[in-house]
Coordinates of C-alpha atoms in Angstrom, one line a residue:
X1 CA -0.1 0.0 -0.4
X2 CA 1.8 3.3 -0.6
X3 CA 0.9 6.4 0.2
X4 CA -0.3 8.7 -1.9
X5 CA -1.0 13.0 -1.8
X6 CA -3.3 15.0 -4.5
X7 CA -3.3 18.2 -4.3
X8 CA -5.9 19.2 -6.8
X9 CA -5.6 23.9 -7.1
X10 CA -8.6 25.5 -9.6
X11 CA -10.6 27.4 -7.8
X12 CA -12.0 28.8 -10.3
X13 CA -13.8 25.2 -11.2
X14 CA -15.1 23.7 -7.1
X15 CA -17.7 21.8 -8.4
X16 CA -15.3 19.7 -10.6
X17 CA -12.8 19.9 -7.9
X18 CA -14.8 18.4 -5.9
X19 CA -15.8 15.5 -8.0
X20 CA -12.4 14.7 -9.2
X21 CA -11.2 14.8 -5.5
X22 CA -13.8 12.1 -4.3
X23 CA -13.0 10.4 -7.3
X24 CA -9.1 10.1 -6.3
X25 CA -9.9 8.7 -3.1
X26 CA -12.5 6.3 -5.0
X27 CA -9.9 5.0 -6.9
X28 CA -7.5 5.0 -4.2
X29 CA -9.7 2.1 -1.7
X30 CA -9.9 -0.3 -5.6
X31 CA -5.7 0.2 -5.9
X32 CA -5.4 -0.5 -1.5
X33 CA -4.0 3.0 -1.7
X34 CA -3.8 5.1 1.3
X35 CA -4.9 9.1 -0.1
X36 CA -5.1 12.4 1.4
X37 CA -6.4 14.8 -1.1
X38 CA -6.7 19.0 -0.9
X39 CA -8.4 20.8 -3.0
X40 CA -8.8 25.2 -2.7
X41 CA -12.1 27.1 -2.9
X42 CA -12.9 29.4 -3.5
X43 CA -13.7 29.8 0.0
X44 CA -10.5 28.5 0.9
X45 CA -8.4 25.7 1.2
X46 CA -10.2 22.2 2.1
X47 CA -8.3 19.3 4.2
X48 CA -4.8 20.8 4.1
X49 CA -1.6 18.3 3.6
X50 CA 0.0 18.5 6.9
X51 CA 3.7 18.4 7.4
X52 CA 3.5 14.6 8.2
X53 CA 2.0 13.3 5.5
X54 CA 4.0 15.5 3.1
X55 CA 7.2 13.8 4.4
X56 CA 5.7 10.1 4.5
X57 CA 4.2 10.5 0.2
X58 CA 4.9 7.9 -1.7
X59 CA 4.0 9.5 -4.4
X60 CA 2.5 13.3 -5.0
X61 CA -0.4 14.3 -8.0
X62 CA -0.2 18.0 -9.0
X63 CA -3.3 19.2 -10.6
X64 CA -3.8 22.1 -12.0
X65 CA -0.6 24.8 -12.9
X66 CA -2.2 26.8 -9.9
X67 CA -0.2 23.9 -8.0
X68 CA 2.6 23.0 -10.4
X69 CA 3.4 25.7 -8.5
X70 CA 3.2 24.7 -4.5
X71 CA 7.1 24.9 -2.9
X72 CA 5.7 21.6 -0.4
X73 CA 6.6 19.3 -3.0
X74 CA 10.0 21.1 -4.8
X75 CA 10.9 17.0 -5.7
X76 CA 10.6 14.6 -8.4
X77 CA 8.1 13.0 -6.8
X78 CA 5.2 14.9 -8.6
X79 CA 2.9 13.9 -11.8
X80 CA 0.8 17.2 -12.8
X81 CA -2.3 16.8 -14.5
X82 CA -5.6 18.9 -15.1
X83 CA -9.4 18.3 -13.4
X84 CA -10.3 17.1 -17.3
X85 CA -7.6 13.9 -17.5
X86 CA -8.0 13.7 -13.4
X87 CA -12.6 13.1 -14.0
X88 CA -11.7 10.4 -17.1
X89 CA -10.0 8.1 -15.3
X90 CA -8.6 8.9 -11.4
X91 CA -7.7 5.3 -11.3
X92 CA -5.1 6.1 -14.4
X93 CA -3.8 8.8 -12.7
X94 CA -2.6 7.3 -9.5
X95 CA -1.0 4.8 -11.2
X96 CA 0.5 7.1 -13.1
X97 CA 2.0 9.1 -10.8
X98 CA 3.1 6.5 -8.8
X99 CA 5.4 4.7 -12.3
X100 CA 6.4 8.9 -11.8
X101 CA 8.3 8.2 -8.8
X102 CA 9.5 5.1 -9.6
X103 CA 11.2 6.3 -12.6
X104 CA 12.4 9.8 -10.9
X105 CA 13.2 7.7 -7.9
X106 CA 16.8 9.1 -6.9
X107 CA 17.0 11.7 -6.8
X108 CA 20.0 15.2 -8.0
X109 CA 21.4 16.7 -4.5
X110 CA 23.8 19.9 -4.1
X111 CA 25.6 19.7 -0.2
X112 CA 28.3 22.1 1.2
X113 CA 30.3 20.9 4.1
X114 CA 32.4 22.7 6.5
X115 CA 34.0 22.5 10.0
X116 CA 35.6 25.5 12.0
X117 CA 39.9 24.4 10.8
X118 CA 37.7 23.3 7.9
X119 CA 41.7 20.3 7.8
X120 CA 39.4 16.8 8.3
X121 CA 35.2 17.4 9.5
X122 CA 34.8 18.8 6.3
X123 CA 36.1 16.2 3.9
X124 CA 35.0 13.5 5.8
X125 CA 31.4 15.0 6.1
X126 CA 32.0 15.5 2.2
X127 CA 32.4 11.3 1.7
X128 CA 30.5 10.5 4.6
X129 CA 27.4 12.4 2.3
X130 CA 28.8 11.2 -1.3
X131 CA 29.6 7.9 -0.6
X132 CA 26.2 6.8 1.6
X133 CA 24.0 9.1 -1.3
X134 CA 25.3 7.0 -4.8
X135 CA 24.5 3.6 -2.2
X136 CA 21.3 5.4 -1.8
X137 CA 20.6 5.9 -5.6
X138 CA 20.5 9.9 -6.1
X139 CA 23.5 11.7 -7.7
X140 CA 25.4 14.2 -5.7
X141 CA 27.7 17.0 -5.3
X142 CA 29.5 18.3 -2.5
X143 CA 31.2 21.9 -2.4
X144 CA 34.3 22.2 0.2
X145 CA 34.4 25.3 2.8
X146 CA 38.0 24.4 4.0
X147 CA 40.4 25.3 5.8
X148 CA 42.5 26.8 2.1
X149 CA 38.8 28.2 0.2
X150 CA 35.7 26.4 -1.2
X151 CA 36.5 23.2 -3.3
X152 CA 34.4 21.7 -5.8
X153 CA 32.5 25.2 -6.0
X154 CA 28.7 24.8 -6.5
X155 CA 27.5 25.4 -10.2
X156 CA 24.6 27.5 -10.4
X157 CA 22.8 25.2 -12.9
X158 CA 23.9 23.0 -10.3
X159 CA 22.3 24.3 -8.0
X160 CA 18.8 25.7 -9.6
X161 CA 18.5 21.4 -10.8
X162 CA 19.0 20.0 -7.5
X163 CA 16.0 19.1 -5.4
X164 CA 17.5 18.7 -1.9
X165 CA 20.5 20.9 -0.2
X166 CA 22.0 19.4 2.7
X167 CA 24.0 21.6 4.6
X168 CA 26.1 19.6 6.8
X169 CA 28.6 22.3 9.1
X170 CA 29.9 23.3 11.7
X171 CA 30.7 27.0 10.6
X172 CA 27.6 30.1 9.1
X173 CA 27.9 29.0 5.5
X174 CA 26.0 31.6 3.4
X175 CA 23.1 30.5 1.8
X176 CA 21.5 32.7 -0.1
X177 CA 23.2 30.4 -3.7
X178 CA 20.1 27.7 -2.5
X179 CA 16.5 30.1 -2.1
X180 CA 13.7 28.5 -3.0
X181 CA 15.7 25.7 -2.3
X182 CA 14.6 22.3 0.1
X183 CA 17.6 22.7 1.8
X184 CA 18.3 20.7 5.9
X185 CA 20.9 21.7 7.3
X186 CA 22.9 19.7 10.0
X187 CA 26.4 19.2 11.9
X188 CA 29.5 17.7 10.1
X189 CA 29.6 14.3 12.9
X190 CA 25.5 12.8 11.1
X191 CA 27.3 12.7 8.0
X192 CA 30.3 11.3 9.3
X193 CA 28.8 9.2 11.6
X194 CA 26.2 8.1 9.4
X195 CA 25.2 9.3 6.5
X196 CA 22.7 7.0 4.7
X197 CA 19.9 8.4 7.5
X198 CA 21.6 11.5 6.6
X199 CA 21.0 11.4 3.3
X200 CA 16.9 10.4 4.3
X201 CA 16.3 12.7 6.9
X202 CA 17.8 15.9 3.7
X203 CA 14.8 13.5 1.5
X204 CA 12.1 13.8 4.4
X205 CA 12.4 17.3 6.2
X206 CA 14.0 19.8 4.0
X207 CA 11.9 23.1 3.4
X208 CA 12.1 25.8 0.7
X209 CA 14.8 28.2 2.3
X210 CA 13.2 31.8 2.2
X211 CA 10.8 31.5 -0.4
X212 CA 7.5 32.3 0.0
X213 CA 4.8 31.8 2.2
X214 CA 1.7 32.1 0.6
X215 CA -0.3 29.3 -0.3
X216 CA -2.5 27.7 2.8
X217 CA -2.8 29.4 6.4
X218 CA -1.9 25.7 7.6
X219 CA 1.2 25.5 5.2
X220 CA 2.3 27.9 5.7
X221 CA 2.3 27.5 9.5
X222 CA 4.0 23.9 9.0
X223 CA 6.5 25.6 7.0
X224 CA 7.6 28.2 10.7
X225 CA 7.9 25.4 12.8
X226 CA 9.8 23.6 10.2
X227 CA 12.6 27.2 9.4
X228 CA 12.3 27.3 12.8
X229 CA 13.1 24.0 13.8
X230 CA 16.3 23.6 11.5
X231 CA 16.7 27.6 12.7
X232 CA 17.6 25.8 16.2
X233 CA 19.3 23.2 14.2
X234 CA 22.4 26.0 12.8
X235 CA 23.0 28.7 16.0
X236 CA 23.6 27.7 19.1
X237 CA 26.5 29.8 20.3
X238 CA 28.9 27.2 20.0
X239 CA 28.6 27.1 16.3
X240 CA 28.7 31.9 16.6
X241 CA 31.7 30.7 18.0
X242 CA 33.3 28.6 15.9
X243 CA 33.0 30.4 13.5
X244 CA 35.0 33.1 14.6
X245 CA 37.4 30.9 15.2
X246 CA 37.8 29.9 12.3
X247 CA 38.2 32.9 10.2
X248 CA 40.8 34.1 13.2
X249 CA 43.1 30.8 12.7
X250 CA 45.0 31.7 9.5
X251 CA 46.1 34.9 11.3
X252 CA 47.2 33.3 14.6
X253 CA 49.0 30.5 12.2
X254 CA 50.7 33.3 9.9
X255 CA 50.9 35.6 12.8
X256 CA 52.9 33.1 15.0
X257 CA 55.4 31.7 12.4
X258 CA 56.5 34.9 11.2
X259 CA 57.2 36.8 15.1
X260 CA 58.7 32.3 15.7
X261 CA 61.2 33.7 12.5
X262 CA 61.7 37.1 13.3
X263 CA 63.0 35.3 16.2
X264 CA 65.6 33.2 14.6
X265 CA 67.0 35.5 12.8
X266 CA 67.3 38.7 14.9
X267 CA 67.2 36.8 18.5
X268 CA 64.2 37.7 21.5
X269 CA 65.2 41.3 20.7
X270 CA 63.7 41.0 17.8
X271 CA 61.1 43.3 17.6
X272 CA 64.0 46.5 19.1
X273 CA 64.4 49.8 17.8
X274 CA 68.4 49.0 17.4
X275 CA 67.0 45.5 14.6
X276 CA 64.8 48.4 12.8
X277 CA 65.2 47.8 9.0
X278 CA 66.2 44.5 9.2
X279 CA 64.2 41.5 7.9
X280 CA 64.3 40.3 11.4
X281 CA 62.2 43.3 12.2
X282 CA 60.0 43.5 9.3
X283 CA 59.5 40.0 10.2
X284 CA 58.0 40.8 13.1
X285 CA 56.2 43.4 12.4
X286 CA 54.2 41.2 10.0
X287 CA 53.4 39.0 13.0
X288 CA 52.7 40.9 15.9
X289 CA 51.3 43.7 15.1
X290 CA 49.1 43.2 11.7
X291 CA 48.4 39.4 11.9
X292 CA 48.6 39.1 15.3
X293 CA 46.4 42.6 15.8
X294 CA 43.5 41.2 13.7
X295 CA 43.1 38.6 15.7
X296 CA 40.4 39.4 18.1
X297 CA 38.5 42.1 15.6
X298 CA 38.2 39.1 13.3
X299 CA 36.8 36.7 16.3
X300 CA 34.3 39.1 17.4
X301 CA 34.1 40.2 13.5
X302 CA 32.8 37.3 12.2
X303 CA 30.8 35.9 15.5
X304 CA 29.2 39.5 14.9
X305 CA 28.6 38.1 11.5
X306 CA 27.4 34.3 11.7
X307 CA 24.5 35.7 13.9
X308 CA 23.4 38.5 11.9
X309 CA 24.9 38.2 8.5
X310 CA 26.5 40.8 6.9
X311 CA 25.1 43.5 8.6
X312 CA 26.8 42.4 11.8
X313 CA 30.4 42.1 9.7
X314 CA 31.3 46.1 10.7
X315 CA 30.5 46.4 14.7
X316 CA 31.8 42.9 15.1
X317 CA 35.0 44.4 14.5
X318 CA 33.9 47.5 15.6
X319 CA 33.3 46.3 19.4
X320 CA 36.4 44.0 18.9
X321 CA 39.2 46.2 17.9
X322 CA 37.6 48.4 20.8
X323 CA 38.3 44.3 22.7
X324 CA 41.8 45.2 22.1
X325 CA 42.4 48.5 22.5
X326 CA 40.8 48.1 26.4
X327 CA 43.2 44.9 27.4
X328 CA 40.3 42.8 27.5
X329 CA 41.5 41.0 24.5
X330 CA 40.1 37.2 23.3
X331 CA 37.8 37.3 26.2
X332 CA 36.7 40.7 25.3
X333 CA 36.3 39.9 21.2
X334 CA 34.3 37.2 22.2
X335 CA 31.8 39.1 23.9
X336 CA 31.9 42.1 21.7
X337 CA 30.7 39.4 19.0
X338 CA 27.4 38.3 20.3
X339 CA 26.6 41.9 21.5
X340 CA 27.2 42.5 17.6
X341 CA 26.1 40.2 16.4
X342 CA 23.0 40.0 18.4
X343 CA 22.5 43.7 19.0
X344 CA 22.1 43.8 15.2
X345 CA 20.1 41.2 14.4
X346 CA 17.4 42.6 16.9
X347 CA 17.9 45.7 14.9
X348 CA 17.0 44.5 11.6
X349 CA 14.1 42.5 12.6
X350 CA 12.3 45.3 14.7
X351 CA 12.7 48.2 12.5
X352 CA 11.0 47.9 8.8
X353 CA 11.1 50.7 6.6
X354 CA 9.4 49.9 3.8
X355 CA 10.3 47.8 0.0
X356 CA 12.0 51.7 -0.9
X357 CA 13.5 52.6 1.5
X358 CA 15.2 48.5 3.5
X359 CA 18.4 49.0 1.2
X360 CA 19.8 51.7 3.6
X361 CA 20.3 49.8 6.7
X362 CA 23.1 46.8 5.7
X363 CA 24.8 49.4 3.9
X364 CA 23.9 52.9 7.3
X365 CA 21.9 52.8 9.9
X366 CA 22.9 49.2 10.7
X367 CA 26.7 50.0 10.7
X368 CA 26.3 52.5 12.5
X369 CA 23.8 51.8 15.2
X370 CA 25.5 48.3 15.8
X371 CA 28.9 50.0 16.0
X372 CA 26.8 52.7 18.8
X373 CA 25.9 49.4 21.1
X374 CA 28.4 47.4 21.4
X375 CA 31.0 50.7 21.5
X376 CA 29.4 52.0 24.2
X377 CA 29.4 48.9 25.8
X378 CA 32.7 48.2 25.5
X379 CA 33.8 51.3 26.5
X380 CA 32.0 51.6 29.7
X381 CA 30.4 48.5 31.0
X382 CA 32.1 44.9 29.5
X383 CA 35.7 46.2 28.6
X384 CA 37.3 47.4 31.0
X385 CA 35.8 44.5 33.7
X386 CA 36.8 41.5 30.9
X387 CA 39.8 42.9 30.7
X388 CA 40.5 42.8 34.7
X389 CA 39.5 38.8 34.2
X390 CA 41.9 38.5 31.9
X391 CA 45.2 40.1 33.2
X392 CA 43.8 37.2 36.7
X393 CA 43.8 34.2 34.0
X394 CA 47.6 34.9 32.1
X395 CA 48.6 36.4 35.3
X396 CA 47.7 32.6 37.0
X397 CA 48.4 30.2 33.7
X398 CA 51.8 32.2 33.6
X399 CA 52.6 31.2 37.3
X400 CA 51.3 27.6 36.8
X401 CA 53.2 25.3 38.2
X402 CA 53.6 21.4 39.5
X403 CA 50.4 19.8 40.6
X404 CA 48.1 22.9 39.0
X405 CA 50.1 22.8 35.3
X406 CA 50.2 19.6 35.9
X407 CA 45.8 19.1 36.0
X408 CA 45.3 21.8 33.7
X409 CA 47.7 20.4 31.1
X410 CA 45.5 17.6 31.7
X411 CA 42.7 18.4 32.0
X412 CA 42.8 20.1 28.5
X413 CA 45.1 16.5 26.8
X414 CA 40.9 14.4 27.9
X415 CA 39.1 16.9 25.9
X416 CA 41.6 17.4 23.0
X417 CA 40.7 13.5 23.5
X418 CA 37.4 12.7 24.3
X419 CA 35.3 13.7 20.8
X420 CA 38.2 14.4 18.1
X421 CA 37.0 17.4 16.8
X422 CA 33.0 17.9 18.1
X423 CA 32.0 20.4 20.3
X424 CA 34.9 19.2 23.5
X425 CA 37.4 19.4 21.9
X426 CA 36.8 22.4 20.2
X427 CA 36.9 24.6 23.4
X428 CA 39.8 23.5 24.4
X429 CA 41.6 23.6 21.3
X430 CA 39.4 27.7 20.9
X431 CA 41.0 28.6 24.3
X432 CA 44.0 26.8 23.9
X433 CA 44.5 29.3 20.5
X434 CA 42.6 32.6 22.3
X435 CA 45.2 32.9 25.2
X436 CA 47.6 32.8 22.3
X437 CA 46.1 36.6 22.0
X438 CA 47.5 37.0 25.6
X439 CA 50.8 35.9 25.1
X440 CA 49.8 32.7 26.8
X441 CA 51.9 29.7 24.6
X442 CA 51.5 27.0 26.8
X443 CA 48.4 25.7 27.0
X444 CA 48.7 25.3 22.6
X445 CA 51.5 23.2 23.1
X446 CA 49.6 20.5 25.6
X447 CA 46.3 21.1 23.3
X448 CA 47.9 20.4 19.7
X449 CA 50.6 17.7 21.4
X450 CA 47.6 16.1 22.4
X451 CA 45.5 16.1 19.9
X452 CA 47.9 14.6 17.4
X453 CA 48.7 11.6 20.5
X454 CA 45.2 9.6 20.1
X455 CA 46.1 9.4 16.1
X456 CA 49.2 8.1 16.6
X457 CA 48.6 6.0 19.5
X458 CA 45.9 4.1 17.3
X459 CA 48.8 3.5 14.6
X460 CA 51.4 3.0 16.8
X461 CA 49.1 0.0 18.4
X462 CA 48.3 -1.7 15.2
X463 CA 51.3 -2.1 14.3
X464 CA 52.3 -3.9 17.9
X465 CA 48.9 -5.0 18.6
X466 CA 47.9 -6.8 14.9
X467 CA 46.0 -8.9 16.3
X468 CA 43.1 -6.9 18.3
X469 CA 42.2 -5.1 14.3
X470 CA 40.6 -5.8 11.3
X471 CA 42.8 -6.0 8.6
X472 CA 41.3 -3.1 7.3
X473 CA 41.8 -1.2 10.4
X474 CA 45.3 -2.3 9.8
X475 CA 45.0 -0.8 7.2
X476 CA 43.1 2.2 8.3
X477 CA 46.2 2.6 11.0
X478 CA 49.0 4.1 8.7
X479 CA 46.7 6.9 7.3
X480 CA 45.9 7.2 10.9
X481 CA 49.1 8.1 11.2
X482 CA 50.2 10.6 8.9
X483 CA 46.9 12.5 9.7
X484 CA 48.6 12.6 13.8
X485 CA 51.6 13.7 13.3
X486 CA 49.9 16.8 10.7
X487 CA 47.3 17.3 14.2
X488 CA 44.3 15.8 12.3
X489 CA 42.6 14.4 15.9
X490 CA 40.4 13.3 13.2
X491 CA 42.0 10.0 11.7
X492 CA 40.9 8.4 15.2
X493 CA 37.6 8.9 14.5
X494 CA 36.5 5.7 12.5
X495 CA 38.6 3.0 15.2
X496 CA 36.3 5.1 18.7
X497 CA 33.3 4.8 16.3
X498 CA 33.7 1.2 15.3
X499 CA 34.6 0.2 19.3
X500 CA 34.2 4.1 21.5
X501 CA 33.6 1.6 25.1
X502 CA 38.0 0.5 24.2
X503 CA 39.2 3.3 22.1
X504 CA 38.0 6.2 23.1
X505 CA 39.0 6.0 27.2
X506 CA 42.1 4.4 26.6
X507 CA 42.8 7.9 24.0
X508 CA 42.0 9.9 26.6
X509 CA 44.3 8.8 29.1
X510 CA 47.1 9.4 26.4
X511 CA 46.3 12.7 25.8
X512 CA 45.6 13.3 30.1
X513 CA 49.3 12.3 30.3
X514 CA 50.7 14.1 26.6
X515 CA 48.7 17.6 28.5
X516 CA 50.5 17.2 31.8
X517 CA 54.2 16.5 30.3
X518 CA 53.5 19.4 28.2
X519 CA 52.5 21.7 30.8
X520 CA 54.8 21.2 33.7
X521 CA 57.6 21.1 31.3
X522 CA 56.3 24.7 30.5
X523 CA 56.8 24.0 26.8
X524 CA 55.3 26.5 25.1
X525 CA 54.0 26.7 21.0
X526 CA 53.5 29.6 19.2
X527 CA 52.3 28.3 16.3
X528 CA 48.2 26.8 16.5
X529 CA 47.9 24.0 14.2
X530 CA 50.8 22.5 11.4
X531 CA 51.4 19.5 13.9
X532 CA 55.4 18.2 13.3
X533 CA 55.9 20.0 10.0
X534 CA 56.0 23.3 12.1
X535 CA 58.0 21.8 15.0
X536 CA 62.2 22.0 13.1
X537 CA 60.9 26.6 12.8
X538 CA 62.8 28.2 14.8
X539 CA 61.9 29.0 18.4
X540 CA 58.1 28.1 17.7
X541 CA 58.3 25.9 20.3
X542 CA 60.1 25.6 23.2
X543 CA 61.7 22.5 25.3
X544 CA 61.7 21.0 22.3
X545 CA 62.8 17.8 24.3
X546 CA 60.2 17.8 26.7
X547 CA 58.5 18.3 23.8
X548 CA 58.6 15.7 21.8
X549 CA 58.9 13.4 25.1
X550 CA 55.7 14.5 26.4
X551 CA 54.9 13.4 23.0
X552 CA 56.0 9.7 22.9
X553 CA 54.5 9.1 25.7
X554 CA 51.4 10.0 25.7
X555 CA 51.7 8.2 22.2
X556 CA 53.1 4.0 23.5
X557 CA 50.8 4.8 26.8
X558 CA 47.6 5.2 24.3
X559 CA 48.9 2.2 22.0
X560 CA 49.4 0.5 25.8
X561 CA 45.8 1.3 27.5
X562 CA 45.2 -0.2 23.3
X563 CA 46.5 -3.3 24.2
X564 CA 45.1 -3.6 27.4
X565 CA 41.7 -2.6 26.9
X566 CA 40.9 -4.3 23.9
X567 CA 40.4 -8.0 23.5
X568 CA 41.9 -10.2 20.3
X569 CA 40.2 -10.5 17.3
X570 CA 39.1 -14.4 16.4
X571 CA 40.7 -15.9 14.1

C-alpha cells in the first residue's frame, strides 16, 4: 500500500474539484492505497495536508497550474495533471503518479560541508555524504568550504536542477544561493557517522529556503515551524564561536610563524628599535603588529557575522578593535562579537522601513546603530571588567607550576581526545588559541601535542598489537599515523566509532598524560596548527626535547591502553 497525496488547485472550478477529489479517493480504495486530498476552492483550502503526510508521501499528484507551483513539493516525486484527466480516469492518474515516482526516484542532491578548522571534518563529511547518496541511488555534488577556500564549487545550473540541498557544517554558511530550494542543515558529525540516515532525513524533512509562504495558512504554519527548527539546529553560541575561531585561525598561524622566524633571525629582541630596518624586525612587524593585531577584531567580527550575517561584520569588528585596545583580549572579543551579532540581528528584525527604504539598512542604519551599541557597551560597561578578568587569567596561567600545571594539562589533553574534533575538543582548542593573543603559549603546546596523540597511538597499536585489529583497521592505521603527525585528531574517529567504550578511554588517558607533561615542563608553542611540520621552525616551540618526550610517552601509553582494553580478534 502506497501513501499518495493529491493537491487540486482550481478555485474557479470548485464543483469539478470536489468531484475529482472524490474520484481519486474511490480509485485509491480500489487500488488499496491510502490517499489524502487537499482542495483549493474559492472559499479556501479544504483538508490541508499536514507536514507529516507530505514527508511520508510515496507519490504526489498535482492538479492544476497553481498546484504545480506549490513549493512544498519541490522534488521529483510528483506528476502534473488536469481536472479533465482525473475526471476521465482517476485510477489511471494514480497509477501514472506511482510510475513517475519509480522513474524519478534518483534525486539530484547538492551539498556543502564546512568545519571550524576547515581540514578533516570538512572532507570526511563530504565523503560521508557522497558515499551515502550513491549507496541510496542518488546523484550528489558536494562543495567543501575548507581552510584553503571553497573547492568543487557548485555551479548555478547544479543548484537550479537540485532536488535537495544538504548543509553539513559546524560554521556559518552563506545560503543566499539556495533561495527557493529544499534545504536541510546539520552538523558535520551526522554526515561522518551515519551519512545514509542524514540523506534520508534531508529528503524527508528539507524545507524551501527563503521561499514565499503564500500558500494556505496551514502550509505557512507548518513551514514556519520547520524553518524555526532548522534555524535552532544551525544556530547556538558554540557554532557562532566556532565560526569566529575558524576565520581567526589563519591570522594566528601566519602571525605565529612570522614572529618565530623574526626571533630565529634577530634573537628575542628582534622587535627592538636597534634592529629597525632589518629583515627580522620587518617579520616581527608583519606577525605581531599586523596579523596578531587583527586576531581579536576578526574573531569578534565573524562571531557577529554568524549571528546577523553581513550587517553584523562591521559592528563586530569595531567591538573587537575596542576589546583589543582596552586590553580585554580574546575574552572581550568574544563578548563584543555576541553583543554586536545579537544586537544587530535584533535591530534588523525590529526596524521596518518599507520596501523602498530597506536598502539603507545594511549599508547605513545597521552598521551605525550596531557599532554604536557595541562600542558604548565595551567602553562604559564591559571592556574594563573583562580586561581585569583576562589579566587575572593570564597571570594565573603564567604562574602555574607543579600540580596545577599538571592538572590543567591533563584536563586539556583529555578534552582533545574525548570527541576528536567535536564540541569538547574545539572548546579546548579555542581556549588555547585565544590565549596566544595574550602571549600565553603553554596551553597551545599541550593542546596540539594531545591532539596528535590519539591517531599516533592508534597507528602504533595497529603495528605492535595487530591481533586486536581487523585487516581494514590495520590498513587504516597507516593513514591515522599521517594524520596524527599533521595534528588532525579526526584520524582516530573510525576506530572510536567501532569500539567507543574501549578506544575513547584509551585515547583520553594517553592525551591527558601528554598534555600534563607538556604543561608541567613549561613547553610553549606559538603556532596553533601544523603538527610536527612546524616544530623545526626556530623558536616556534620552546623546550623541544621535553615536547617530543611528552608526545612519545602519550603515544606509547595510548597503544598500551588499547592493548589492555581491546580483546584479541577471533581467528
